[in-house]
Coordinates of C-alpha atoms and ligand atoms in Angstrom, one line a residue:
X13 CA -0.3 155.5 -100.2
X14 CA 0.1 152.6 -102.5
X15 CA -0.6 150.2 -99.7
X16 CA -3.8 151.9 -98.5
X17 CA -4.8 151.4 -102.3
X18 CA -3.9 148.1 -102.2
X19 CA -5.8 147.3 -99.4
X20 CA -8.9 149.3 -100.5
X21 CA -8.8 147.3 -104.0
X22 CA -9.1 144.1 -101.7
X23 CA -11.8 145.1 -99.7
X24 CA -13.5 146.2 -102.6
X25 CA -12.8 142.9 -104.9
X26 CA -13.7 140.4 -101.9
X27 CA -16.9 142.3 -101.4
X28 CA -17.8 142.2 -105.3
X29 CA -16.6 138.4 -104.9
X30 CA -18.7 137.5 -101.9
X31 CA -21.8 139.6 -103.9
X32 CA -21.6 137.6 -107.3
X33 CA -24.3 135.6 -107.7
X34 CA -23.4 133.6 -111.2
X35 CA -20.6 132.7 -113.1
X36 CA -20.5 134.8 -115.4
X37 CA -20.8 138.2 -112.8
X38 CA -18.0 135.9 -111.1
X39 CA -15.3 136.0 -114.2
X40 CA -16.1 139.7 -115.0
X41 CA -15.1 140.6 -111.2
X42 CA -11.5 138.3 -112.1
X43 CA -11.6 140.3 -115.4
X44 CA -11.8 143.9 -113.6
X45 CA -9.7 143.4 -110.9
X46 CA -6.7 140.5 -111.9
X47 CA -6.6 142.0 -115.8
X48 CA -3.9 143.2 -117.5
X49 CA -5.9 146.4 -117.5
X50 CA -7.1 145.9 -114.2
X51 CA -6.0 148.4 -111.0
X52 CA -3.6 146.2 -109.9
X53 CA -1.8 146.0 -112.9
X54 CA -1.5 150.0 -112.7
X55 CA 0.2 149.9 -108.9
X56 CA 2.5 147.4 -110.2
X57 CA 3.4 149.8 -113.0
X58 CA 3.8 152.6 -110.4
X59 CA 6.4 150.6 -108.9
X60 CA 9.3 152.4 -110.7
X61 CA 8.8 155.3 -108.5
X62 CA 9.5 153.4 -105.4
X63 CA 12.7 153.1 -104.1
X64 CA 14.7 149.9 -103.9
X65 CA 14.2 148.9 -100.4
X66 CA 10.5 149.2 -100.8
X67 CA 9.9 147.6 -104.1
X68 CA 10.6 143.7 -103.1
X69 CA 8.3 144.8 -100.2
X70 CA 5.6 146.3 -102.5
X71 CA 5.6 143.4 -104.8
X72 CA 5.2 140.6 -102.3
X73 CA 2.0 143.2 -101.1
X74 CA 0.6 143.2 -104.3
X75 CA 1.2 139.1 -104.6
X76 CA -0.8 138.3 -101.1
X77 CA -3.6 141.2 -102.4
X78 CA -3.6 138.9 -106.0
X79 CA -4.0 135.5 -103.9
X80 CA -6.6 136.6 -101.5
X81 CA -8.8 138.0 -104.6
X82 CA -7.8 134.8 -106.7
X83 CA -8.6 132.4 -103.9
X84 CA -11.7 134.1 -103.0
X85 CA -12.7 133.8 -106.6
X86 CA -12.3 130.4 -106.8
X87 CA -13.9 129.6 -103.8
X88 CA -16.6 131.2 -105.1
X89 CA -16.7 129.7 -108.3
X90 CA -17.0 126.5 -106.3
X91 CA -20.0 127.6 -104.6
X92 CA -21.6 129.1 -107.8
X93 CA -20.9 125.7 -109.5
X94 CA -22.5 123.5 -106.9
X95 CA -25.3 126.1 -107.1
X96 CA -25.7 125.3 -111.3
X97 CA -25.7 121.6 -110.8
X98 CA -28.1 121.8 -107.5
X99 CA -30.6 124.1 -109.7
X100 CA -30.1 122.1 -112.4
X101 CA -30.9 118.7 -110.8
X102 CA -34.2 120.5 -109.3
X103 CA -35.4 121.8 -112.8
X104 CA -34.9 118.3 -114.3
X105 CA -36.3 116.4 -111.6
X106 CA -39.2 113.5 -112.5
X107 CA -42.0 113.3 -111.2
X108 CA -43.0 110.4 -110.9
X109 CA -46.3 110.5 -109.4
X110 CA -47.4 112.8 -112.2
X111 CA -50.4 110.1 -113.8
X112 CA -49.2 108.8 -117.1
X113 CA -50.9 110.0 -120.4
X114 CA -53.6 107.7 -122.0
X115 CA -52.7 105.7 -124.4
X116 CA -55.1 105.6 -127.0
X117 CA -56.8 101.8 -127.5
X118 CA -57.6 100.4 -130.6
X119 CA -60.8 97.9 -130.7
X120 CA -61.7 95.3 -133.2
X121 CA -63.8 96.3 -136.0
X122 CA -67.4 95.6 -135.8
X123 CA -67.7 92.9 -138.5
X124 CA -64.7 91.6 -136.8
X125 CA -66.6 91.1 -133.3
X126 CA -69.7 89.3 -134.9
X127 CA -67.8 87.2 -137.3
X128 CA -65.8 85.9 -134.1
X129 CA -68.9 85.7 -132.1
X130 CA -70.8 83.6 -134.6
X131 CA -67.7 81.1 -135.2
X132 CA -68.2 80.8 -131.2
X133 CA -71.1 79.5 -131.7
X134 CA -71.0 77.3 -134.7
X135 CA -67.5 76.2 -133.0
X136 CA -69.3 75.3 -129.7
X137 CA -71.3 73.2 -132.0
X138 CA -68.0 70.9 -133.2
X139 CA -67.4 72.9 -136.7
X140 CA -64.5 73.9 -137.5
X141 CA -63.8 77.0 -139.2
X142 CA -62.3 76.7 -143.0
X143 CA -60.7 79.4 -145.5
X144 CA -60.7 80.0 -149.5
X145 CA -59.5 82.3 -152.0
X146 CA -60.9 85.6 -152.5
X147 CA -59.6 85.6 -156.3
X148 CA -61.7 82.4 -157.2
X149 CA -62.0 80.3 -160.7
X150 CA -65.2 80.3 -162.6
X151 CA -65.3 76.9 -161.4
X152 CA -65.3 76.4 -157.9
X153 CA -67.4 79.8 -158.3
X154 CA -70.0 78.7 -160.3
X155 CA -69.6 75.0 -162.0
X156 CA -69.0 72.9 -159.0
X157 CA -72.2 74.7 -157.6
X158 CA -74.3 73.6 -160.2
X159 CA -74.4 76.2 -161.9
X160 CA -72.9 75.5 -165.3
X161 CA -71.8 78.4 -168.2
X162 CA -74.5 80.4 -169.5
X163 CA -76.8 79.1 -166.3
X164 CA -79.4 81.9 -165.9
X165 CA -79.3 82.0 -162.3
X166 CA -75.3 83.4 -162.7
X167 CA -77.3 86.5 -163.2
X168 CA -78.6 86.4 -159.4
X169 CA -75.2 87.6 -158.2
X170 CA -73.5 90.1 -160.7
X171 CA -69.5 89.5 -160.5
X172 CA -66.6 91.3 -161.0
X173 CA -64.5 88.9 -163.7
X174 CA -60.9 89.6 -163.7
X175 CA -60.3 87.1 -166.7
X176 CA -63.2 84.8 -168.8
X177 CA -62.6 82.2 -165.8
X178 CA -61.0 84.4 -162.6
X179 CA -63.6 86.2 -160.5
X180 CA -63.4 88.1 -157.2
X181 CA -65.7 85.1 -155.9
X182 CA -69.4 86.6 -155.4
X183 CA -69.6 84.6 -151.9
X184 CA -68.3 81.9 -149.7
X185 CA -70.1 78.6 -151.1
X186 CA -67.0 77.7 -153.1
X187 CA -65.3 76.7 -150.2
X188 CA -67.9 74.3 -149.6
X189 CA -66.9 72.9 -153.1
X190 CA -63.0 73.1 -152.2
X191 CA -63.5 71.5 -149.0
X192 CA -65.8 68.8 -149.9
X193 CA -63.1 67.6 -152.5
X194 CA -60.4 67.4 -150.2
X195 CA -62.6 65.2 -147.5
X196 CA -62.4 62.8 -151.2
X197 CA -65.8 61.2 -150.7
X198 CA -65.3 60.9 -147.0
X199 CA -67.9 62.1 -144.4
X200 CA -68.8 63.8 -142.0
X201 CA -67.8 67.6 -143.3
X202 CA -68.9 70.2 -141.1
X203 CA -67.2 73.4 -141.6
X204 CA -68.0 77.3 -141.2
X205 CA -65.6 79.3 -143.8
X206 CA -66.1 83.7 -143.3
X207 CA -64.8 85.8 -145.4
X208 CA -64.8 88.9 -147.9
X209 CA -67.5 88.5 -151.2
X210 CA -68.0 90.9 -153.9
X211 CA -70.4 91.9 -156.4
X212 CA -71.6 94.8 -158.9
X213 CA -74.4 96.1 -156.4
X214 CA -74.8 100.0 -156.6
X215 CA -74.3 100.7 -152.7
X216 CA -77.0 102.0 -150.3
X217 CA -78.3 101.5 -147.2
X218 CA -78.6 97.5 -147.4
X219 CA -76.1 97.1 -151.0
X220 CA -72.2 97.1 -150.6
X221 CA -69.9 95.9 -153.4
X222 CA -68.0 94.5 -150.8
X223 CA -69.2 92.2 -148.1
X224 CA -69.0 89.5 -145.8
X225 CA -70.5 86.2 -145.9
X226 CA -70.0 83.3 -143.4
X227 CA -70.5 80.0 -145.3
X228 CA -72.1 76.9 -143.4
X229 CA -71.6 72.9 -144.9
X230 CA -72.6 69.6 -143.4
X231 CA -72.3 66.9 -145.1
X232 CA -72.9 63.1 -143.7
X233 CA -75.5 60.4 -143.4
X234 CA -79.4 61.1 -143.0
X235 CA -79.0 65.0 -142.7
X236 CA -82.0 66.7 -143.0
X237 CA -83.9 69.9 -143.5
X238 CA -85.2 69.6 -140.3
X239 CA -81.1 69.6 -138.9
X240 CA -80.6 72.8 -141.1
X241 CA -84.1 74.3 -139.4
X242 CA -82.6 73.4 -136.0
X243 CA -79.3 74.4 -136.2
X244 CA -80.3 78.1 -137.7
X245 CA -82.4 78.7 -134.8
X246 CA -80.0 77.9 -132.1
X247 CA -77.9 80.4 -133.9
X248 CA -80.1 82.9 -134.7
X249 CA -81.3 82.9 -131.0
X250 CA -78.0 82.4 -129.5
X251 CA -77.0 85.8 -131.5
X252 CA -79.9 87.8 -131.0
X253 CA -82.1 86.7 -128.1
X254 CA -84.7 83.6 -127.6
X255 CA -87.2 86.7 -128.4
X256 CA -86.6 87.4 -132.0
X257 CA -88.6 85.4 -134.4
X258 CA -87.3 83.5 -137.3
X259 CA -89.3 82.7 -140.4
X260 CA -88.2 80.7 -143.5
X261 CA -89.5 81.1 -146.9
X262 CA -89.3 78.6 -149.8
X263 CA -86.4 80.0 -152.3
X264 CA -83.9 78.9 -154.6
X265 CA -80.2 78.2 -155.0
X266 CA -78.9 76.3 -157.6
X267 CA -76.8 74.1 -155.0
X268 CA -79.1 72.9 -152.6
X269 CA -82.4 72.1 -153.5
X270 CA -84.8 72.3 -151.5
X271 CA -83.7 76.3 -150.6
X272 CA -84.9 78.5 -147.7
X273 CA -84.2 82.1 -147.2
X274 CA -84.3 82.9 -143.4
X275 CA -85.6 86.2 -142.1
X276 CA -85.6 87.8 -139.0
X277 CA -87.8 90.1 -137.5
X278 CA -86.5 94.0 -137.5
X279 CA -84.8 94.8 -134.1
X280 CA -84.6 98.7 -135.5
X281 CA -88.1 99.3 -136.4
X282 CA -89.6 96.5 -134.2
X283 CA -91.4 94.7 -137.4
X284 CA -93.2 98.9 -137.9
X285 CA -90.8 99.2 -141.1
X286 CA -87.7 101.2 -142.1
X287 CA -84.9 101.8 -144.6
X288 CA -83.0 98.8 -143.3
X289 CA -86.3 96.3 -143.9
X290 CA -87.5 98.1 -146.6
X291 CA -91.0 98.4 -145.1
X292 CA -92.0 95.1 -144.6
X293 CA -90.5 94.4 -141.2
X294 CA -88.4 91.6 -141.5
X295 CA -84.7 91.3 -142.3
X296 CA -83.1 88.4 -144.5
X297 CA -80.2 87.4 -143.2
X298 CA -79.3 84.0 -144.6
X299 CA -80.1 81.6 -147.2
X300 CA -79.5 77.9 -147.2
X301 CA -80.8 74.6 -148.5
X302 CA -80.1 70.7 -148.7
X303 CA -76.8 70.7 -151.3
X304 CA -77.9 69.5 -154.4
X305 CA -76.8 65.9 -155.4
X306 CA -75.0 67.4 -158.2
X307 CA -72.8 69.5 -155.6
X308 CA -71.9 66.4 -153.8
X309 CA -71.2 64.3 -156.7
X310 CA -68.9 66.4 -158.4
X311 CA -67.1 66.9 -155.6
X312 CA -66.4 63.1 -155.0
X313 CA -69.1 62.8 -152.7
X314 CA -71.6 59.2 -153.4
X315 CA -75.2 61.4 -153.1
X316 CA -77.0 58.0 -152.3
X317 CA -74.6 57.6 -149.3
X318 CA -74.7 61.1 -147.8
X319 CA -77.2 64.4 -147.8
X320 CA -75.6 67.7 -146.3
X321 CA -77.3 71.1 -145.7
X322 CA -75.5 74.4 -146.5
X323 CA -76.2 78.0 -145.8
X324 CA -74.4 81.6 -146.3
X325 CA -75.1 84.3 -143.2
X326 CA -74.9 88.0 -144.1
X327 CA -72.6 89.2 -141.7
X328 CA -73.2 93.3 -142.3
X329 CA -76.8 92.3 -141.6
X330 CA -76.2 90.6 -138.4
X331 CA -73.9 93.1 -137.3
X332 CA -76.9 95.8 -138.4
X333 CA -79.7 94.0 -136.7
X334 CA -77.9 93.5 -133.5
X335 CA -76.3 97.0 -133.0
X336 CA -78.7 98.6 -134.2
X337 CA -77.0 100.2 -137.7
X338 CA -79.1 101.4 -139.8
X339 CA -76.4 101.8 -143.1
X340 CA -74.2 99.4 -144.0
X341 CA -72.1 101.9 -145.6
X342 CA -70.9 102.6 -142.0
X343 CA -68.5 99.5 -142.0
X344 CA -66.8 100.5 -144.7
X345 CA -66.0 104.2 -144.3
X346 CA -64.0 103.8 -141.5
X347 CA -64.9 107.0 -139.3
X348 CA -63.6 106.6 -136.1
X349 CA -66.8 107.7 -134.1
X350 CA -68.6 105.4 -135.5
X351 CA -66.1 102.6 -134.5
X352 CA -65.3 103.7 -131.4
X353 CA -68.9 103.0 -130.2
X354 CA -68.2 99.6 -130.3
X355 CA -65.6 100.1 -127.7
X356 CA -67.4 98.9 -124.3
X357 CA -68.9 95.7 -126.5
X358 CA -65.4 94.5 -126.1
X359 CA -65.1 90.9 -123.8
Ligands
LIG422 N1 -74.3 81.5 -151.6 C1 -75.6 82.0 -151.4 C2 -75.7 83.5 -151.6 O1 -74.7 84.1 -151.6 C3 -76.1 81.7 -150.1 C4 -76.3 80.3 -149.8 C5 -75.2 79.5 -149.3 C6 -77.4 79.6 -150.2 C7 -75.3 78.2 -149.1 C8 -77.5 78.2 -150.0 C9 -76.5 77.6 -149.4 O2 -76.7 84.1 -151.8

């Protein structure tokens, strides 16, 4: 009788064994069958009723019954466990044909683009390009420009003072100063310095209390008006098209004397008037003049000796004309589908 059990119980487990199909259904079947409250257990406590002669042969049953289950179980386990890693591996695999994600490409900010361009071109001339302070003294500001205290004409740019003689500078031309002293009288000078200018302007659609100037300086022998006139309109053309017409009106700077403003005709309204040209068809986009003897000779230069022409480009406005912008206040607040328009202008 206790045999026959025995042999049923192996059946049975070895079936259960060969059935599991995890670990876990795996270690319950040990748990049922090898257990100290498991129904082998229970014939090996009905031993006592056995007699001598057939208990050793009872136990050494009930150890062969234990080893089949037990090995069966662990050559299962084996099985399950190669099964775990194999599934595992698969779930984790990499694809790596799978295309990548896009990364997301910055581009150069507008002002950036044009301010490179136009040193391309002034460069490609033989300038070279030169840097000053944003926080500027009253003096390379103003004075060395001929423009002493109380001078009227410091009322044409409106400044943001920090002290009685420290400024934000209100644009570019006192690098022209700075770098004209450091040449100590010596010629030829021929520099193009762009950078950040500021000024108490209420913004609109042409006004920005922040903007960006690119300053222009020759200085030698026998330069002329007529070398200023001639160098504008390679750049102006070279920028925006041998189509685009250039006119120059008689103004006036305190540092260069005679003083031109230069205007170009409207690419947005095509000369018909908008915001951008306030009506009258025709953008300004620099000024510029023959630098005043004064300039020169404070700045160590012998005005007899040498001349020089100087002029300061709007850079918003370039930038404007040629893309097409019709608010400079689009520069400045930075939204991104604005910007990224400029994205297939890239070289
Ligand atoms: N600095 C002048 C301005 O900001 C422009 C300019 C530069 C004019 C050089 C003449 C010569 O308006």
């Amino acid at each position: 009788m206790m045999q026959e059990r025995l042999q049923e119980l192996q059946e049975e487990a070895l079936q259960k064994v060969s059935a599991a199909s995890n670990l876990k259904e795996l270690n319950d079947i040990r748990v049922a069958y090898l257990g100290k409250k498991g129904p082998i257990t229970e014939v090996l406590r009905g031993m006592g009723k056995l007699s001598a002669e057939e208990r050793p042969k009872m136990g050494a049953l009930v150890n062969v019954v234990r080893e089949a289950i037990t090995s069966a179980i662990e050559e299962k386990q084996a099985v399950l466990e190669a099964e775990a890693v194999n599934a595992q591996l698969a779930a984790e695999t990499i694809d790596i044909t799978l295309p990548a994600r896009p990364v997301n490409k910055g581009n150069h900010h507008p002002l950036t683009r044009i301010v490179e361009e136009i040193e391309d071109v002034f460069i490609g001339m033989g300038y070279t390009v030169a840097e000053g302070p944003e926080v500027e003294s009253d003096y390379y500001n103003f004075e060395a420009l001929n423009l002493p205290k109380s001078h009227p004409a410091r009322d044409m740019q409106d400044s943001f003072y920090i002290t009685d003689e420290i400024l934000v500078r209100t644009h570019t031309s006192p690098v022209q100063a700075r770098t004209m002293e450091k040449h100590k009288g010596q010629g030829p000078v021929k520099i193009i310095c762009p950078g950040k200018v500021y000024r108490r302007d209420n913004d609109d659609a042409t006004h920005s209390h922040q903007f960006m100037q690119i300053e222009g300086l020759v200085v030698d022998e026998n330069i002329s008006m007529s070398d200023l006139k001639g160098t504008l309109e390679v750049f102006l053309k070279k920028v925006f098209g041998q189509e685009r017409e250039i006119r120059l009106r008689p103004s006036f700077f305190p540092f260069t004397e005679p003083s031109v403003e230069v205007d170009i005709s409207c690419k947005i309204c095509s000369g018909k008037g908008c915001n951008v040209c306030k009506q009258t068809g025709w953008i300004e986009v620099l000024g510029g003049g023959i630098v005043h003897p004064n300039v020169l000779e404070m700045a160590g230069f012998d005005s007899k000796k040498y001349s020089g022409f100087a002029f300061g480009i709007g850079v918003e406005r370039i930038a404007m004309l040629k893309y097409g912008v019709d608010d400079i206040r689009h520069f400045y607040t930075n939204d991104i589908r604005f910007l990224k328009q400029f994205h297939h202008h890239e070289a």
